[in-house]
Amino acid sequence: MSQPVIDTLQLCDALRKTGMEREQAEGLARALGNELGTHVAVQSDLESGFQGVRSDLGAEIQQVRSDLGSKMEQLRCDLELKIQAVDAKVDVLRAALMGRMDGLEGRMEGRMDGLDRKIDALNWKLTFMVGGFALLMSVLTVASGMGFFERTPSGPQPPSVMSAAPP
C-alpha cells in the first residue's frame, strides 16, 4: 500500500496522554499501522480496483454484444431460410390448387356445353310441337269452317257429299 492508513505518531501521542508507557504506545501504534496498512484498502487502491473492474466489465460487455450480434445474424439467416421454405410450399400449394380449379372449370364448361345442347334440342322439339299444334289448330279450324264437325242425323258427312247436295 502506498499511503499509510493512520498516523502512527499521532496515535502514539494520544495513547501516551492516556497514561500508557511510551514503548507500549509506540509498539501498539506501529502494530496497528502495519496491520491496517496491510489489510485495509485506501482510496487510491479502491480507484485502481474499480478501474480494473470497469475495464474488465467493458470488455465483457463488448464480447456479449459481439456474441449477440453474431447470434442475431444467424437467427436472421435461419428465419430467412424458413420463410423461403414456407414461400416455396405456398407456391406449390397454389399451383396445385390452380390446377385443380382449372380442371373443375373445364369439367363445368363441359357440363354447361352439354346442357346447352340439351336445351337447344328441347327448343327444337318445342318449336316442332308448337308448329304441329298450330297446324292441327289450322286444320281443325278449316274443317270446322267446312262444317265437318256439324251434327247431322246420319253423322258427319265428308266435305264432298255435303257440298254436292244441299239439305
Coordinates of N, CA and C in Angstrom, one line a residue:
M1 N 0.8 -1.2 0.0 CA 0.0 0.0 0.0 C 0.9 1.2 0.0
S2 N 0.5 2.2 -0.8 CA 1.3 3.4 -0.9 C 1.2 4.4 0.2
Q3 N 0.0 4.6 0.7 CA -0.2 5.5 1.8 C -0.5 4.8 3.1
P4 N 0.0 5.4 4.2 CA -0.4 4.8 5.5 C -1.9 5.1 5.8
V5 N -2.5 4.2 6.5 CA -3.9 4.3 6.8 C -4.1 5.2 8.0
I6 N -3.2 5.1 8.9 CA -3.3 6.0 10.1 C -2.0 6.7 10.4
D7 N -2.0 7.7 11.1 CA -0.8 8.4 11.5 C -0.4 7.8 12.8
T8 N 0.7 7.0 12.8 CA 1.1 6.2 14.0 C 1.7 7.1 15.1
L9 N 2.3 8.2 14.7 CA 2.9 9.2 15.6 C 1.8 9.9 16.4
Q10 N 0.8 10.3 15.7 CA -0.3 10.9 16.4 C -1.1 9.9 17.3
L11 N -1.2 8.7 16.9 CA -1.8 7.6 17.8 C -1.0 7.4 19.0
C12 N 0.3 7.3 18.8 CA 1.3 7.1 19.9 C 1.1 8.3 20.9
D13 N 1.1 9.5 20.5 CA 0.9 10.7 21.4 C -0.4 10.6 22.1
A14 N -1.5 10.2 21.4 CA -2.8 10.1 22.1 C -2.8 9.0 23.1
L15 N -2.1 7.9 22.9 CA -2.0 6.8 23.8 C -1.2 7.2 25.1
R16 N -0.2 8.0 24.9 CA 0.7 8.4 26.0 C 0.0 9.4 26.9
K17 N -0.9 10.2 26.3 CA -1.7 11.1 27.1 C -2.7 10.4 28.0
T18 N -3.1 9.2 27.6 CA -4.0 8.5 28.5 C -3.3 7.7 29.6
G19 N -1.9 7.8 29.6 CA -1.2 7.2 30.7 C -0.4 6.0 30.3
M20 N -0.4 5.7 29.0 CA 0.3 4.5 28.6 C 1.8 4.8 28.5
E21 N 2.6 3.8 28.7 CA 4.1 4.0 28.6 C 4.4 4.2 27.2
R22 N 5.5 4.9 27.0 CA 6.0 5.3 25.6 C 6.2 4.1 24.7
E23 N 6.9 3.0 25.2 CA 7.2 1.9 24.4 C 6.0 1.1 24.1
Q24 N 5.0 1.0 25.0 CA 3.8 0.3 24.7 C 3.0 1.1 23.7
A25 N 2.9 2.4 23.8 CA 2.2 3.2 22.9 C 2.8 3.1 21.5
E26 N 4.1 3.2 21.4 CA 4.8 3.1 20.1 C 4.6 1.8 19.5
G27 N 4.7 0.7 20.3 CA 4.5 -0.7 19.8 C 3.1 -0.9 19.2
L28 N 2.1 -0.4 20.1 CA 0.7 -0.6 19.7 C 0.5 0.2 18.4
A29 N 1.0 1.4 18.3 CA 0.7 2.3 17.1 C 1.4 1.6 15.9
R30 N 2.6 1.1 16.0 CA 3.3 0.5 14.9 C 2.6 -0.8 14.5
A31 N 2.2 -1.6 15.4 CA 1.5 -2.9 15.1 C 0.1 -2.6 14.4
L32 N -0.6 -1.6 15.0 CA -1.9 -1.3 14.4 C -1.7 -0.6 13.0
G33 N -0.7 0.2 12.8 CA -0.4 0.8 11.5 C 0.0 -0.3 10.5
N34 N 0.8 -1.2 10.9 CA 1.2 -2.3 9.9 C 0.0 -3.2 9.5
E35 N -0.8 -3.5 10.5 CA -2.0 -4.4 10.2 C -3.0 -3.6 9.3
L36 N -3.3 -2.4 9.7 CA -4.2 -1.7 8.8 C -3.7 -1.4 7.5
G37 N -2.4 -1.1 7.4 CA -1.7 -0.8 6.1 C -1.7 -2.0 5.2
T38 N -1.6 -3.2 5.8 CA -1.6 -4.4 5.0 C -3.0 -4.9 4.6
H39 N -4.0 -4.7 5.5 CA -5.3 -5.3 5.2 C -6.4 -4.3 4.9
V40 N -6.2 -3.0 5.0 CA -7.3 -2.1 4.7 C -6.9 -1.3 3.4
A41 N -7.8 -1.2 2.5 CA -7.6 -0.5 1.2 C -7.8 1.0 1.4
V42 N -7.0 1.7 0.7 CA -7.1 3.2 0.7 C -7.8 3.6 -0.5
Q43 N -8.2 4.9 -0.7 CA -8.9 5.5 -1.8 C -8.2 5.1 -3.1
S44 N -6.9 5.3 -3.2 CA -6.2 5.0 -4.5 C -6.3 3.5 -4.9
D45 N -6.3 2.6 -3.8 CA -6.4 1.2 -4.1 C -7.8 0.9 -4.7
L46 N -8.8 1.5 -4.0 CA -10.2 1.3 -4.5 C -10.4 1.8 -5.9
E47 N -9.8 3.0 -6.2 CA -10.0 3.6 -7.5 C -9.3 2.7 -8.6
S48 N -8.1 2.2 -8.2 CA -7.4 1.4 -9.2 C -8.2 0.1 -9.4
G49 N -8.7 -0.5 -8.3 CA -9.5 -1.7 -8.5 C -10.8 -1.5 -9.3
F50 N -11.5 -0.4 -9.0 CA -12.7 -0.1 -9.8 C -12.3 0.1 -11.2
Q51 N -11.2 0.8 -11.5 CA -10.8 1.0 -12.9 C -10.6 -0.4 -13.6
G52 N -10.0 -1.3 -12.9 CA -9.8 -2.6 -13.5 C -11.1 -3.3 -13.7
V53 N -12.0 -3.2 -12.8 CA -13.3 -3.8 -12.9 C -14.0 -3.2 -14.1
R54 N -14.0 -1.9 -14.2 CA -14.6 -1.2 -15.3 C -14.0 -1.7 -16.7
S55 N -12.7 -1.8 -16.7 CA -12.1 -2.3 -18.0 C -12.6 -3.7 -18.3
D56 N -12.5 -4.6 -17.3 CA -12.9 -6.0 -17.5 C -14.4 -6.1 -17.9
L57 N -15.2 -5.3 -17.2 CA -16.7 -5.3 -17.5 C -16.9 -4.7 -18.9
G58 N -16.2 -3.7 -19.2 CA -16.4 -3.1 -20.6 C -16.0 -4.1 -21.7
A59 N -14.9 -4.9 -21.4 CA -14.5 -5.9 -22.4 C -15.5 -7.0 -22.5
E60 N -16.1 -7.4 -21.3 CA -17.1 -8.5 -21.3 C -18.4 -8.0 -22.0
I61 N -18.8 -6.8 -21.7 CA -20.0 -6.2 -22.4 C -19.8 -6.2 -23.9
Q62 N -18.6 -5.8 -24.3 CA -18.3 -5.8 -25.8 C -18.3 -7.2 -26.4
Q63 N -17.8 -8.2 -25.6 CA -17.9 -9.5 -26.1 C -19.3 -10.0 -26.2
V64 N -20.1 -9.7 -25.2 CA -21.6 -10.1 -25.2 C -22.3 -9.5 -26.4
R65 N -22.0 -8.2 -26.6 CA -22.6 -7.5 -27.8 C -22.2 -8.2 -29.1
S66 N -20.9 -8.5 -29.2 CA -20.4 -9.2 -30.4 C -21.1 -10.6 -30.5
D67 N -21.2 -11.3 -29.4 CA -21.8 -12.7 -29.5 C -23.3 -12.5 -29.8
L68 N -24.0 -11.5 -29.2 CA -25.4 -11.3 -29.6 C -25.6 -10.9 -31.0
G69 N -24.7 -10.1 -31.5 CA -24.8 -9.7 -32.9 C -24.6 -10.8 -33.8
S70 N -23.7 -11.7 -33.6 CA -23.5 -12.9 -34.5 C -24.7 -13.9 -34.3
K71 N -25.2 -14.0 -33.1 CA -26.3 -14.9 -32.9 C -27.6 -14.3 -33.6
M72 N -27.7 -13.0 -33.5 CA -28.9 -12.4 -34.2 C -28.8 -12.6 -35.7
E73 N -27.6 -12.4 -36.2 CA -27.3 -12.6 -37.6 C -27.7 -14.0 -38.1
Q74 N -27.2 -15.0 -37.2 CA -27.5 -16.4 -37.5 C -29.0 -16.7 -37.5
L75 N -29.7 -16.1 -36.5 CA -31.2 -16.2 -36.4 C -31.8 -15.6 -37.6
R76 N -31.4 -14.5 -38.0 CA -32.0 -13.8 -39.2 C -31.8 -14.7 -40.4
C77 N -30.6 -15.3 -40.6 CA -30.4 -16.2 -41.7 C -31.3 -17.4 -41.6
D78 N -31.4 -18.0 -40.4 CA -32.3 -19.2 -40.3 C -33.7 -18.8 -40.6
L79 N -34.1 -17.6 -40.1 CA -35.5 -17.2 -40.3 C -35.8 -17.0 -41.8
E80 N -34.8 -16.4 -42.5 CA -35.0 -16.2 -44.0 C -35.1 -17.5 -44.7
L81 N -34.3 -18.5 -44.3 CA -34.4 -19.8 -44.9 C -35.7 -20.4 -44.7
K82 N -36.2 -20.3 -43.5 CA -37.6 -20.9 -43.2 C -38.7 -20.1 -43.9
I83 N -38.5 -18.8 -44.0 CA -39.5 -18.1 -44.8 C -39.5 -18.5 -46.3
Q84 N -38.3 -18.7 -46.8 CA -38.2 -19.1 -48.2 C -38.8 -20.5 -48.4
A85 N -38.6 -21.4 -47.4 CA -39.2 -22.8 -47.5 C -40.7 -22.7 -47.4
V86 N -41.2 -21.8 -46.6 CA -42.7 -21.6 -46.5 C -43.2 -21.1 -47.8
D87 N -42.5 -20.1 -48.3 CA -42.9 -19.5 -49.6 C -42.9 -20.5 -50.7
A88 N -41.9 -21.4 -50.7 CA -41.9 -22.5 -51.7 C -43.1 -23.4 -51.6
K89 N -43.4 -23.8 -50.3 CA -44.6 -24.6 -50.1 C -45.9 -24.0 -50.5
V90 N -46.0 -22.7 -50.2 CA -47.2 -21.9 -50.6 C -47.3 -21.9 -52.1
D91 N -46.1 -21.7 -52.8 CA -46.2 -21.7 -54.3 C -46.6 -23.1 -54.8
V92 N -46.1 -24.1 -54.2 CA -46.5 -25.5 -54.7 C -48.0 -25.7 -54.5
L93 N -48.5 -25.3 -53.3 CA -49.9 -25.5 -53.0 C -50.8 -24.6 -53.9
R94 N -50.3 -23.4 -54.2 CA -51.0 -22.5 -55.1 C -51.1 -23.1 -56.5
A95 N -50.0 -23.7 -56.9 CA -50.0 -24.3 -58.3 C -50.9 -25.5 -58.3
A96 N -50.9 -26.3 -57.3 CA -51.8 -27.5 -57.2 C -53.3 -27.0 -57.2
L97 N -53.5 -26.0 -56.4 CA -54.9 -25.5 -56.3 C -55.4 -24.9 -57.6
M98 N -54.5 -24.2 -58.2 CA -54.9 -23.6 -59.5 C -55.1 -24.7 -60.6
G99 N -54.3 -25.8 -60.5 CA -54.5 -26.9 -61.4 C -55.9 -27.6 -61.2
R100 N -56.2 -27.8 -59.9 CA -57.5 -28.4 -59.6 C -58.6 -27.5 -60.0
M101 N -58.5 -26.2 -59.8 CA -59.5 -25.2 -60.2 C -59.7 -25.2 -61.7
D102 N -58.6 -25.3 -62.4 CA -58.7 -25.3 -63.9 C -59.4 -26.6 -64.3
G103 N -59.1 -27.7 -63.7 CA -59.8 -29.0 -64.0 C -61.3 -28.9 -63.7
L104 N -61.6 -28.3 -62.6 CA -63.0 -28.1 -62.3 C -63.7 -27.2 -63.3
E105 N -63.0 -26.1 -63.6 CA -63.6 -25.2 -64.6 C -63.8 -25.9 -65.9
G106 N -62.9 -26.7 -66.4 CA -63.0 -27.4 -67.6 C -64.2 -28.4 -67.6
R107 N -64.3 -29.1 -66.4 CA -65.5 -30.0 -66.3 C -66.8 -29.3 -66.2
M108 N -66.8 -28.1 -65.6 CA -68.0 -27.3 -65.5 C -68.4 -26.8 -66.9
E109 N -67.4 -26.4 -67.7 CA -67.7 -25.9 -69.0 C -68.2 -27.0 -69.9
G110 N -67.7 -28.2 -69.7 CA -68.1 -29.4 -70.5 C -69.6 -29.7 -70.1
R111 N -69.9 -29.6 -68.9 CA -71.3 -29.9 -68.5 C -72.2 -28.8 -68.9
M112 N -71.8 -27.6 -68.9 CA -72.6 -26.5 -69.4 C -72.8 -26.6 -70.9
D113 N -71.8 -27.0 -71.6 CA -72.0 -27.2 -73.1 C -73.0 -28.3 -73.3
G114 N -72.9 -29.4 -72.5 CA -73.9 -30.5 -72.7 C -75.3 -30.0 -72.4
L115 N -75.4 -29.2 -71.3 CA -76.7 -28.7 -71.0 C -77.2 -27.7 -72.1
D116 N -76.3 -26.9 -72.7 CA -76.7 -26.0 -73.8 C -77.2 -26.9 -75.0
R117 N -76.6 -28.0 -75.3 CA -77.0 -28.8 -76.4 C -78.4 -29.4 -76.1
K118 N -78.6 -29.8 -74.8 CA -79.9 -30.4 -74.5 C -81.0 -29.3 -74.6
I119 N -80.7 -28.1 -74.1 CA -81.7 -27.0 -74.2 C -82.0 -26.7 -75.6
D120 N -81.0 -26.7 -76.5 CA -81.2 -26.4 -77.9 C -82.1 -27.5 -78.5
A121 N -81.8 -28.8 -78.2 CA -82.7 -29.9 -78.7 C -84.1 -29.7 -78.2
L122 N -84.2 -29.4 -76.9 CA -85.6 -29.2 -76.4 C -86.3 -28.0 -77.0
N123 N -85.5 -26.9 -77.3 CA -86.1 -25.8 -78.1 C -86.6 -26.2 -79.4
W124 N -85.8 -27.1 -80.1 CA -86.3 -27.5 -81.5 C -87.5 -28.4 -81.3
K125 N -87.5 -29.3 -80.3 CA -88.7 -30.1 -80.1 C -89.9 -29.3 -79.8
L126 N -89.7 -28.3 -78.9 CA -90.8 -27.5 -78.5 C -91.3 -26.7 -79.7
T127 N -90.4 -26.2 -80.6 CA -90.8 -25.5 -81.8 C -91.6 -26.4 -82.7
F128 N -91.2 -27.6 -82.9 CA -91.9 -28.5 -83.8 C -93.3 -28.8 -83.1
M129 N -93.3 -29.0 -81.8 CA -94.6 -29.3 -81.2 C -95.5 -28.1 -81.3
V130 N -95.0 -26.9 -81.1 CA -95.9 -25.7 -81.2 C -96.3 -25.6 -82.7
G131 N -95.4 -25.8 -83.6 CA -95.8 -25.8 -85.1 C -96.8 -26.8 -85.4
G132 N -96.6 -28.0 -84.9 CA -97.6 -29.1 -85.1 C -98.9 -28.8 -84.5
F133 N -98.9 -28.2 -83.3 CA -100.2 -27.8 -82.7 C -100.8 -26.7 -83.5
A134 N -100.1 -25.7 -84.0 CA -100.7 -24.6 -84.8 C -101.2 -25.2 -86.1
L135 N -100.5 -26.2 -86.7 CA -101.0 -26.8 -87.9 C -102.3 -27.6 -87.6
L136 N -102.3 -28.3 -86.5 CA -103.5 -29.0 -86.1 C -104.7 -28.1 -85.9
M137 N -104.4 -27.0 -85.2 CA -105.5 -26.0 -85.0 C -106.0 -25.4 -86.3
S138 N -105.0 -25.2 -87.2 CA -105.5 -24.6 -88.5 C -106.3 -25.6 -89.3
V139 N -105.9 -26.9 -89.2 CA -106.7 -28.0 -89.9 C -108.1 -28.1 -89.3
L140 N -108.1 -28.0 -87.9 CA -109.4 -28.1 -87.2 C -110.3 -26.9 -87.5
T141 N -109.7 -25.7 -87.6 CA -110.4 -24.5 -87.9 C -111.0 -24.6 -89.3
V142 N -110.2 -25.1 -90.3 CA -110.7 -25.2 -91.7 C -111.8 -26.3 -91.7
A143 N -111.6 -27.4 -91.0 CA -112.6 -28.5 -91.0 C -113.8 -28.0 -90.4
S144 N -113.7 -27.2 -89.3 CA -114.9 -26.7 -88.7 C -115.6 -25.7 -89.6
G145 N -114.9 -24.9 -90.3 CA -115.4 -23.9 -91.2 C -116.1 -24.6 -92.4
M146 N -115.7 -25.8 -92.7 CA -116.3 -26.5 -93.8 C -117.5 -27.3 -93.3
G147 N -117.8 -27.2 -92.0 CA -118.9 -27.9 -91.4 C -118.6 -29.4 -91.1
F148 N -117.5 -29.8 -91.1 CA -117.1 -31.2 -90.9 C -117.6 -31.7 -89.5
F149 N -117.6 -30.8 -88.6 CA -118.0 -31.1 -87.2 C -119.5 -30.9 -86.9
E150 N -120.3 -30.5 -87.9 CA -121.7 -30.3 -87.6 C -122.4 -31.6 -87.4
R151 N -123.5 -31.6 -86.6 CA -124.2 -32.8 -86.4 C -125.3 -33.0 -87.4
T152 N -125.4 -34.0 -87.9 CA -126.5 -34.4 -88.8 C -127.0 -35.7 -88.3
P153 N -128.3 -36.0 -88.7 CA -128.8 -37.3 -88.2 C -128.0 -38.5 -88.6
S154 N -127.4 -38.5 -89.6 CA -126.6 -39.7 -90.0 C -125.2 -39.5 -89.6
G155 N -124.8 -38.4 -88.9 CA -123.4 -38.2 -88.5 C -122.7 -37.3 -89.5
P156 N -121.5 -37.1 -89.3 CA -120.8 -36.2 -90.1 C -120.6 -36.8 -91.5
Q157 N -120.7 -35.9 -92.5 CA -120.6 -36.3 -93.9 C -119.2 -35.8 -94.4
P158 N -118.7 -36.5 -95.3 CA -117.4 -35.9 -95.9 C -117.7 -34.6 -96.6
P159 N -116.8 -33.7 -96.7 CA -117.0 -32.5 -97.4 C -117.5 -32.6 -98.8
S160 N -117.1 -33.5 -99.6 CA -117.6 -33.6 -100.9 C -119.1 -33.9 -101.0
V161 N -119.6 -34.7 -100.1 CA -121.0 -35.1 -100.1 C -121.8 -33.9 -99.6
M162 N -121.3 -33.2 -98.7 CA -122.1 -32.0 -98.2 C -122.2 -30.9 -99.2
S163 N -121.1 -30.7 -100.0 CA -121.2 -29.7 -101.0 C -122.0 -30.1 -102.2
A164 N -122.2 -31.3 -102.5 CA -122.9 -31.8 -103.6 C -124.4 -31.7 -103.4
A165 N -125.0 -32.0 -102.3 CA -126.4 -32.0 -102.1 C -126.8 -31.0 -101.0
P166 N -127.5 -30.0 -101.4 CA -127.9 -29.1 -100.3 C -129.0 -29.7 -99.5
P167 N -129.1 -29.5 -98.3 CA -130.2 -30.1 -97.5 C -131.5 -29.4 -97.5

